[in-house]
XYZ file of C-alpha atoms in Angstrom:
477
model
C 0.157 0.202 -0.136
C 3.056 2.420 0.656
C 4.214 1.379 -2.576
C 1.101 2.615 -4.216
C 0.802 5.764 -2.261
C 4.504 6.544 -3.355
C 3.569 5.974 -7.149
C 0.402 7.811 -6.762
C 2.047 10.946 -5.331
C 5.137 10.563 -7.615
C 2.213 10.715 -10.337
C 0.643 13.429 -9.024
C 3.802 15.572 -8.366
C 4.669 14.944 -12.378
C 1.255 16.097 -13.058
C 1.707 19.083 -10.921
C 4.946 20.012 -11.964
C 4.366 19.459 -15.558
C 1.412 22.537 -15.899
C 3.862 24.858 -13.877
C 6.929 23.879 -16.146
C 4.408 24.576 -19.098
C 2.926 27.775 -17.667
C 6.512 29.180 -17.503
C 7.390 28.218 -20.854
C 3.967 29.111 -22.572
C 2.822 32.580 -20.685
C 2.071 34.419 -23.893
C -0.308 31.571 -25.116
C -1.818 30.769 -21.343
C -5.185 32.262 -22.525
C -5.586 30.297 -25.544
C -4.791 26.899 -23.726
C -7.453 27.776 -20.842
C -10.293 26.022 -22.566
C -8.265 23.024 -23.372
C -7.054 22.544 -20.085
C -11.075 22.633 -18.719
C -11.848 20.072 -21.408
C -8.777 17.685 -20.152
C -9.971 18.089 -16.472
C -13.413 16.842 -17.545
C -12.003 14.077 -19.387
C -9.835 12.731 -16.240
C -10.685 9.310 -14.844
C -12.380 8.557 -11.718
C -10.363 7.641 -8.502
C -11.563 3.989 -8.802
C -10.093 4.031 -12.903
C -6.759 5.183 -11.356
C -6.507 2.719 -8.638
C -6.734 -0.170 -11.400
C -4.282 1.409 -13.699
C -1.863 1.719 -10.811
C -2.050 -2.011 -9.954
C -1.682 -2.921 -13.452
C 1.217 -0.536 -13.486
C 2.740 -2.372 -10.503
C 1.923 -5.634 -12.347
C 3.590 -4.327 -15.678
C 6.627 -3.277 -13.911
C 6.930 -6.731 -11.521
C 6.790 -8.639 -14.623
C 9.307 -6.999 -16.720
C 11.677 -7.171 -13.463
C 11.094 -10.791 -13.343
C 11.810 -10.990 -17.462
C 14.968 -9.292 -16.869
C 16.129 -11.390 -14.295
C 15.666 -14.222 -16.230
C 17.352 -12.934 -19.024
C 20.309 -11.886 -17.233
C 20.152 -15.180 -15.680
C 20.298 -17.141 -18.976
C 23.005 -14.563 -20.054
C 25.277 -15.310 -17.085
C 24.853 -18.839 -17.878
C 26.069 -18.741 -21.832
C 28.816 -16.718 -20.684
C 30.016 -19.130 -17.924
C 29.462 -22.176 -20.468
C 31.564 -20.404 -22.955
C 34.345 -19.773 -20.535
C 34.432 -23.466 -19.842
C 34.620 -24.337 -23.345
C 37.637 -22.005 -23.900
C 39.382 -23.213 -21.027
C 38.876 -26.565 -22.359
C 40.068 -25.724 -25.631
C 43.181 -23.896 -23.976
C 43.976 -27.031 -22.030
C 43.618 -29.122 -25.261
C 46.066 -26.839 -27.104
C 48.530 -26.781 -24.538
C 48.521 -30.559 -24.634
C 48.832 -30.423 -28.287
C 51.606 -27.958 -27.943
C 53.161 -30.515 -25.250
C 53.067 -33.289 -27.319
C 54.446 -31.617 -30.539
C 57.435 -30.579 -28.644
C 57.911 -33.947 -27.279
C 57.646 -35.343 -31.348
C 60.062 -32.677 -31.973
C 62.685 -33.686 -29.745
C 62.424 -37.079 -30.659
C 62.637 -36.311 -34.546
C 65.685 -34.250 -33.718
C 67.151 -36.790 -31.731
C 66.539 -39.431 -34.452
C 67.946 -37.055 -37.130
C 71.026 -36.669 -35.321
C 71.439 -40.416 -34.794
C 70.539 -40.844 -38.500
C 73.483 -37.992 -39.201
C 75.994 -39.903 -37.290
C 74.999 -43.189 -39.022
C 75.082 -41.550 -42.481
C 78.516 -40.368 -41.719
C 79.676 -43.952 -40.719
C 78.123 -45.317 -43.843
C 80.192 -42.610 -46.166
C 83.150 -43.451 -44.502
C 82.727 -46.827 -44.889
C 81.794 -46.813 -48.539
C 84.708 -44.532 -49.293
C 87.036 -47.338 -47.577
C 85.269 -50.086 -49.629
C 85.393 -48.285 -52.940
C 88.573 -47.210 -52.936
C 90.186 -46.336 -56.584
C 86.833 -46.898 -57.720
C 85.552 -43.681 -56.905
C 87.955 -41.990 -59.161
C 86.375 -44.422 -61.621
C 83.078 -43.553 -60.754
C 83.902 -39.523 -61.322
C 85.702 -40.129 -64.916
C 82.671 -42.386 -65.985
C 80.548 -39.015 -65.194
C 82.755 -36.547 -66.507
C 83.405 -38.479 -70.001
C 79.569 -39.331 -70.153
C 79.014 -35.532 -69.837
C 81.362 -34.433 -72.519
C 80.216 -36.943 -74.828
C 76.513 -35.911 -74.385
C 77.330 -32.422 -76.115
C 79.452 -34.097 -78.670
C 76.973 -36.362 -79.554
C 73.897 -34.119 -79.801
C 75.892 -31.961 -82.132
C 77.417 -34.758 -84.348
C 76.171 -35.581 -87.810
C 76.815 -39.356 -87.008
C 73.446 -38.737 -84.583
C 71.535 -37.897 -87.919
C 72.198 -41.530 -89.156
C 71.988 -43.298 -85.626
C 69.293 -40.937 -83.678
C 69.180 -43.051 -80.429
C 72.614 -43.826 -79.620
C 73.039 -41.458 -77.143
C 69.811 -41.739 -74.888
C 71.667 -43.382 -71.978
C 74.294 -40.719 -71.582
C 72.466 -37.848 -69.555
C 71.301 -40.482 -66.968
C 75.013 -41.946 -66.811
C 76.139 -38.494 -66.335
C 73.775 -37.659 -63.640
C 73.795 -41.148 -61.846
C 74.732 -41.321 -58.022
C 75.669 -44.733 -57.864
C 78.426 -46.488 -59.265
C 77.898 -47.642 -63.210
C 77.752 -51.233 -63.790
C 79.580 -53.090 -66.404
C 76.871 -52.683 -69.276
C 76.745 -49.069 -68.808
C 80.643 -48.884 -69.341
C 81.055 -51.103 -72.328
C 77.963 -48.716 -73.906
C 79.885 -45.606 -73.431
C 83.075 -47.584 -74.563
C 81.209 -48.472 -78.108
C 80.059 -45.018 -78.136
C 83.284 -43.597 -78.386
C 84.704 -45.883 -80.624
C 81.784 -45.774 -82.957
C 82.534 -41.954 -83.035
C 86.021 -42.252 -83.991
C 85.359 -44.852 -86.654
C 82.664 -42.965 -88.090
C 84.466 -39.699 -88.550
C 86.573 -41.100 -90.856
C 84.070 -42.629 -93.398
C 81.874 -41.363 -96.304
C 78.736 -43.017 -95.799
C 75.613 -42.856 -97.860
C 72.228 -43.482 -95.914
C 68.367 -42.627 -96.247
C 67.040 -40.140 -94.468
C 64.155 -37.642 -93.757
C 65.489 -33.800 -94.214
C 63.971 -30.957 -93.699
C 63.951 -28.679 -96.702
C 64.402 -24.691 -96.679
C 60.778 -24.230 -96.848
C 60.105 -26.181 -93.737
C 58.885 -29.677 -95.942
C 59.801 -32.912 -95.366
C 61.692 -34.869 -97.796
C 62.983 -38.448 -98.236
C 66.428 -38.271 -99.559
C 69.680 -40.044 -99.575
C 72.229 -38.452 -98.204
C 76.172 -38.666 -98.173
C 77.863 -37.959 -94.993
C 81.942 -36.852 -95.033
C 82.660 -37.902 -91.552
C 81.522 -35.613 -88.927
C 82.388 -32.167 -91.196
C 79.727 -32.382 -94.137
C 76.287 -33.777 -95.231
C 75.021 -33.112 -98.914
C 72.228 -34.271 -100.930
C 72.353 -33.701 -104.551
C 73.990 -30.324 -104.950
C 72.754 -29.095 -101.661
C 74.898 -28.792 -98.170
C 72.925 -29.726 -95.262
C 73.471 -28.800 -91.237
C 72.294 -30.953 -88.354
C 69.465 -29.620 -86.677
C 69.671 -30.643 -82.348
C 66.311 -29.519 -81.701
C 64.568 -31.761 -84.725
C 67.220 -34.494 -84.518
C 67.159 -34.202 -88.235
C 69.298 -32.735 -91.188
C 68.067 -29.612 -92.890
C 68.801 -27.504 -95.971
C 70.918 -24.647 -95.568
C 68.592 -21.463 -95.899
C 71.198 -20.438 -98.205
C 73.733 -22.469 -100.454
C 77.527 -21.396 -100.788
C 79.347 -20.624 -104.091
C 78.513 -22.477 -107.133
C 82.058 -24.061 -106.974
C 81.462 -25.670 -103.866
C 77.932 -26.817 -105.119
C 79.828 -28.517 -107.846
C 82.275 -30.236 -105.665
C 79.165 -31.462 -103.708
C 77.345 -32.664 -106.644
C 80.727 -34.551 -107.593
C 80.784 -36.253 -104.585
C 77.443 -37.281 -104.427
C 77.198 -38.770 -107.834
C 80.639 -40.679 -107.561
C 80.940 -44.205 -107.598
C 81.484 -46.464 -104.623
C 85.621 -46.200 -104.087
C 85.929 -43.097 -106.491
C 88.204 -40.593 -105.193
C 86.844 -36.914 -105.986
C 87.668 -33.383 -104.513
C 85.306 -32.297 -101.694
C 85.467 -29.041 -99.718
C 85.507 -30.380 -95.985
C 84.292 -27.876 -93.128
C 87.281 -28.970 -90.299
C 84.827 -26.765 -87.692
C 81.771 -29.009 -88.552
C 79.449 -26.346 -89.724
C 80.615 -23.161 -88.526
C 83.080 -22.194 -91.596
C 80.172 -23.044 -93.769
C 77.893 -21.091 -91.685
C 79.817 -18.026 -92.382
C 80.421 -18.565 -95.894
C 76.874 -18.498 -96.614
C 76.729 -15.258 -94.895
C 79.037 -13.795 -97.349
C 77.404 -11.096 -99.606
C 77.287 -12.270 -103.164
C 78.102 -9.913 -105.985
C 74.621 -8.121 -106.420
C 74.528 -8.118 -102.645
C 77.439 -6.062 -102.678
C 76.654 -3.690 -105.495
C 73.229 -3.164 -103.453
C 74.992 -2.015 -100.637
C 76.911 0.785 -102.572
C 73.695 2.594 -102.622
C 72.496 5.282 -105.176
C 76.030 6.583 -104.912
C 77.183 3.070 -106.290
C 74.628 2.670 -109.099
C 75.991 6.209 -110.371
C 79.829 4.811 -110.119
C 78.404 1.763 -112.129
C 76.747 3.543 -114.726
C 79.794 5.947 -115.309
C 81.781 3.042 -115.635
C 79.579 0.975 -117.957
C 79.228 4.508 -120.143
C 82.499 5.070 -120.260
C 83.451 1.375 -121.160
C 81.278 1.471 -123.958
C 83.118 4.460 -125.229
C 86.177 3.336 -125.005
C 85.134 -0.186 -126.599
C 83.747 1.968 -129.473
C 86.712 4.060 -129.941
C 88.901 0.912 -129.579
C 87.275 -1.088 -132.208
C 86.976 2.241 -134.680
C 90.882 2.923 -134.501
C 91.776 -0.814 -134.668
C 89.691 -0.939 -137.952
C 90.868 2.462 -139.108
C 94.518 1.105 -138.422
C 94.064 -1.911 -140.661
C 92.646 0.328 -143.696
C 95.360 2.574 -143.129
C 97.934 -0.070 -143.422
C 96.477 -1.692 -146.274
C 96.420 1.709 -148.089
C 100.246 2.381 -147.378
C 100.829 -0.833 -149.717
C 98.824 0.382 -152.007
C 99.287 3.373 -154.977
C 95.552 3.731 -155.393
C 93.895 6.263 -153.533
C 90.570 4.507 -151.643
C 88.112 6.702 -149.785
C 87.064 4.466 -146.903
C 90.171 5.573 -144.947
C 92.040 8.476 -143.863
C 95.420 7.944 -145.596
C 93.254 7.314 -148.913
C 91.501 10.505 -148.722
C 94.937 12.502 -147.951
C 96.325 10.724 -151.093
C 93.102 12.028 -152.781
C 93.901 15.437 -151.993
C 97.519 15.047 -153.296
C 96.261 13.469 -156.583
C 93.781 16.367 -156.880
C 96.594 18.842 -156.316
C 99.861 17.761 -158.318
C 99.770 20.849 -160.456
C 100.100 23.393 -157.575
C 103.419 24.619 -156.058
C 105.111 22.420 -153.179
C 103.954 25.027 -150.640
C 100.339 25.021 -151.466
C 100.443 21.084 -151.772
C 102.033 21.358 -148.449
C 98.854 23.382 -146.892
C 96.447 21.178 -148.453
C 97.781 18.104 -147.303
C 97.911 19.582 -143.591
C 94.408 21.022 -143.931
C 93.477 17.189 -144.962
C 95.278 15.786 -142.002
C 93.484 18.399 -139.640
C 89.861 17.231 -141.192
C 90.993 13.501 -139.919
C 92.263 14.250 -136.828
C 88.707 14.874 -135.005
C 87.342 11.392 -136.077
C 90.418 9.753 -134.722
C 90.576 11.879 -131.451
C 87.022 11.706 -130.777
C 85.265 10.906 -127.258
C 88.852 10.632 -125.587
C 88.019 13.806 -123.450
C 84.864 12.348 -122.201
C 86.553 8.918 -121.220
C 89.602 10.828 -119.288
C 86.641 12.637 -117.305
C 84.807 9.473 -116.460
C 88.082 8.317 -115.222
C 88.657 11.178 -113.074
C 85.382 11.525 -111.690
C 84.760 7.818 -110.663
C 87.192 7.832 -107.735
C 85.705 11.205 -106.744
C 82.183 9.488 -106.652
C 83.835 6.871 -104.533
C 84.892 9.360 -102.055
C 81.585 10.757 -102.085
C 80.249 7.578 -101.030
C 82.628 6.809 -98.368
C 81.931 10.145 -96.657
C 78.085 9.495 -97.120
C 78.673 6.030 -95.467
C 80.569 7.322 -92.609
C 77.682 9.958 -92.051
C 75.386 6.666 -91.962
C 77.667 5.196 -89.449
C 78.149 8.070 -87.321
C 74.210 8.623 -87.025
C 73.996 4.668 -85.959
C 76.700 5.409 -83.154
C 75.109 8.253 -81.988
C 71.398 6.458 -82.143
C 72.363 3.220 -80.691
C 76.032 3.366 -79.562
C 78.820 1.002 -80.480
C 77.483 -2.418 -78.668
C 75.967 -3.848 -81.755
C 78.769 -3.832 -84.883
C 75.814 -4.946 -87.278
C 73.916 -1.618 -86.595
C 76.986 0.264 -88.207
C 77.548 -2.391 -90.920
C 75.475 -0.761 -93.526
C 77.170 2.483 -93.555
C 80.491 1.009 -93.353
C 79.689 -1.300 -96.338
C 78.407 1.680 -98.243
C 81.689 3.680 -97.759
C 83.933 0.442 -98.369
C 81.708 -0.550 -101.497
C 81.622 2.779 -103.032
C 85.344 3.385 -102.639
C 86.181 -0.039 -104.563
C 83.755 0.511 -107.309
C 85.480 3.984 -107.936
C 88.600 2.383 -108.102
C 87.502 -0.439 -110.386
C 85.921 1.685 -112.557
C 88.638 4.370 -112.655
C 91.427 2.117 -113.329
C 90.557 0.211 -116.446
C 89.253 3.947 -117.805
C 92.617 5.251 -117.335
C 94.119 2.164 -118.855
C 91.717 2.163 -121.890
C 92.168 6.097 -122.354
C 96.124 5.778 -122.169
C 95.899 2.802 -124.867
C 93.097 5.030 -127.382
C 95.305 7.974 -127.086
C 98.373 6.146 -127.975
C 96.801 4.322 -130.798
C 95.242 7.493 -132.245
C 98.320 9.184 -132.238
C 100.092 6.520 -133.892
C 97.685 6.753 -136.730
C 97.936 10.571 -136.692
C 101.765 10.066 -136.858
C 101.279 7.403 -140.034
C 98.914 10.332 -141.813
C 102.018 13.055 -141.372
C 104.481 10.874 -142.151
C 102.790 9.712 -145.305
C 102.153 13.449 -145.817
C 105.788 14.384 -145.393
C 106.758 11.804 -147.672
C 104.519 12.969 -150.341
C 105.869 16.755 -150.213
C 109.260 15.359 -150.244
C 108.587 13.301 -153.584
C 107.219 16.202 -155.127
C 110.095 18.474 -154.021
C 112.528 16.182 -155.738
C 110.299 16.081 -158.897
C 110.565 19.733 -158.768
C 114.033 19.799 -158.506
C 114.661 17.340 -161.286
C 112.541 18.931 -163.765
């Protein structure tokens, strides 16, 4: 009952405090709210209804307290259960850790014991093996060295599977048995014997375009392999012979064809590569004549044009002077003037002017010689100019090539010489082309000039003889 009274007073105090507080906060609007307050007073419940409400409130408070007490009790039980479980897990983990530490100690002790036992066994093995250990090392070393030799040998193309056991023998950790030693010995003997034989055998080769071809192959020891007029090399990746992407010069191909077509026991000449393919690989990289010309570039083509044109002019002049010289020689042996040669035309001038005096005749003959001289000295100056221009063009190509080389050095440095090869090739090839053109043109120019001067001297000599005969006739007359 005291509790109900306390609750009631608290409620009444709350009701009393609330209007006072509201009156202080809402004094300006108090008059507007008075009708509403009067209406609320009319609607307030009676004392009996208030008592029922308080009992319900008390009951609700008690039920809520009991509910919270039960929930707290359940929560506490869950916490205690979780704590017990964690304690159990912790204890289990500690037990496992102790077992693992004990196991680790046991394994460590066993490992140390095994190490000691292994050391004792190795000592015993070394003592029992004795000289066999050196044999084991020699066999492994020989097998390793022979593996590389066999893999790159042309003989393997004929016997593909002969070295399959070598990698295993080179990496073995046990002493080799007698069959392995005999097999290694047989392989080494086979390599020595086959390296000195020329053998023909059928096999599948890879053509330059990648197609397979069944062909007869002639193997020259371990140095060369050919089929027809083609050289072959051994590809370790495919374990097959393949045609070279580019064949060497024709003279080597002719030797290969002669060997391929030779009868058993016949002795023929053959170019052998003692480096087992290295020299042949470098040989096929050597530029051909046309490739050398292309390396000269535009300047090289100009030099070649000048040289060809100069040679044609020189050839035309040489043939002209040769035929003209032959006609003049025939005319010297004949007293009848022939108009198809220079000497005959000069003799015609002499015959046409027999009645003039000696001085006039001399002038007439000199005039005829002067008319014939340009035809004999024609185009000699052009040949001389071409002979002088060709080395200058070669020098121009040298400068251009050096400029290209320095540009390559500026851009890429000097690490890769192949990047500078273009400019160097242009410089060297144009220099060679200029000299190759200039030297023959100089010689031909000298030859043509000498031949033309010889013919002119013959004309002058014959003209002087005619004048001398005329003077003798006048003195006698």
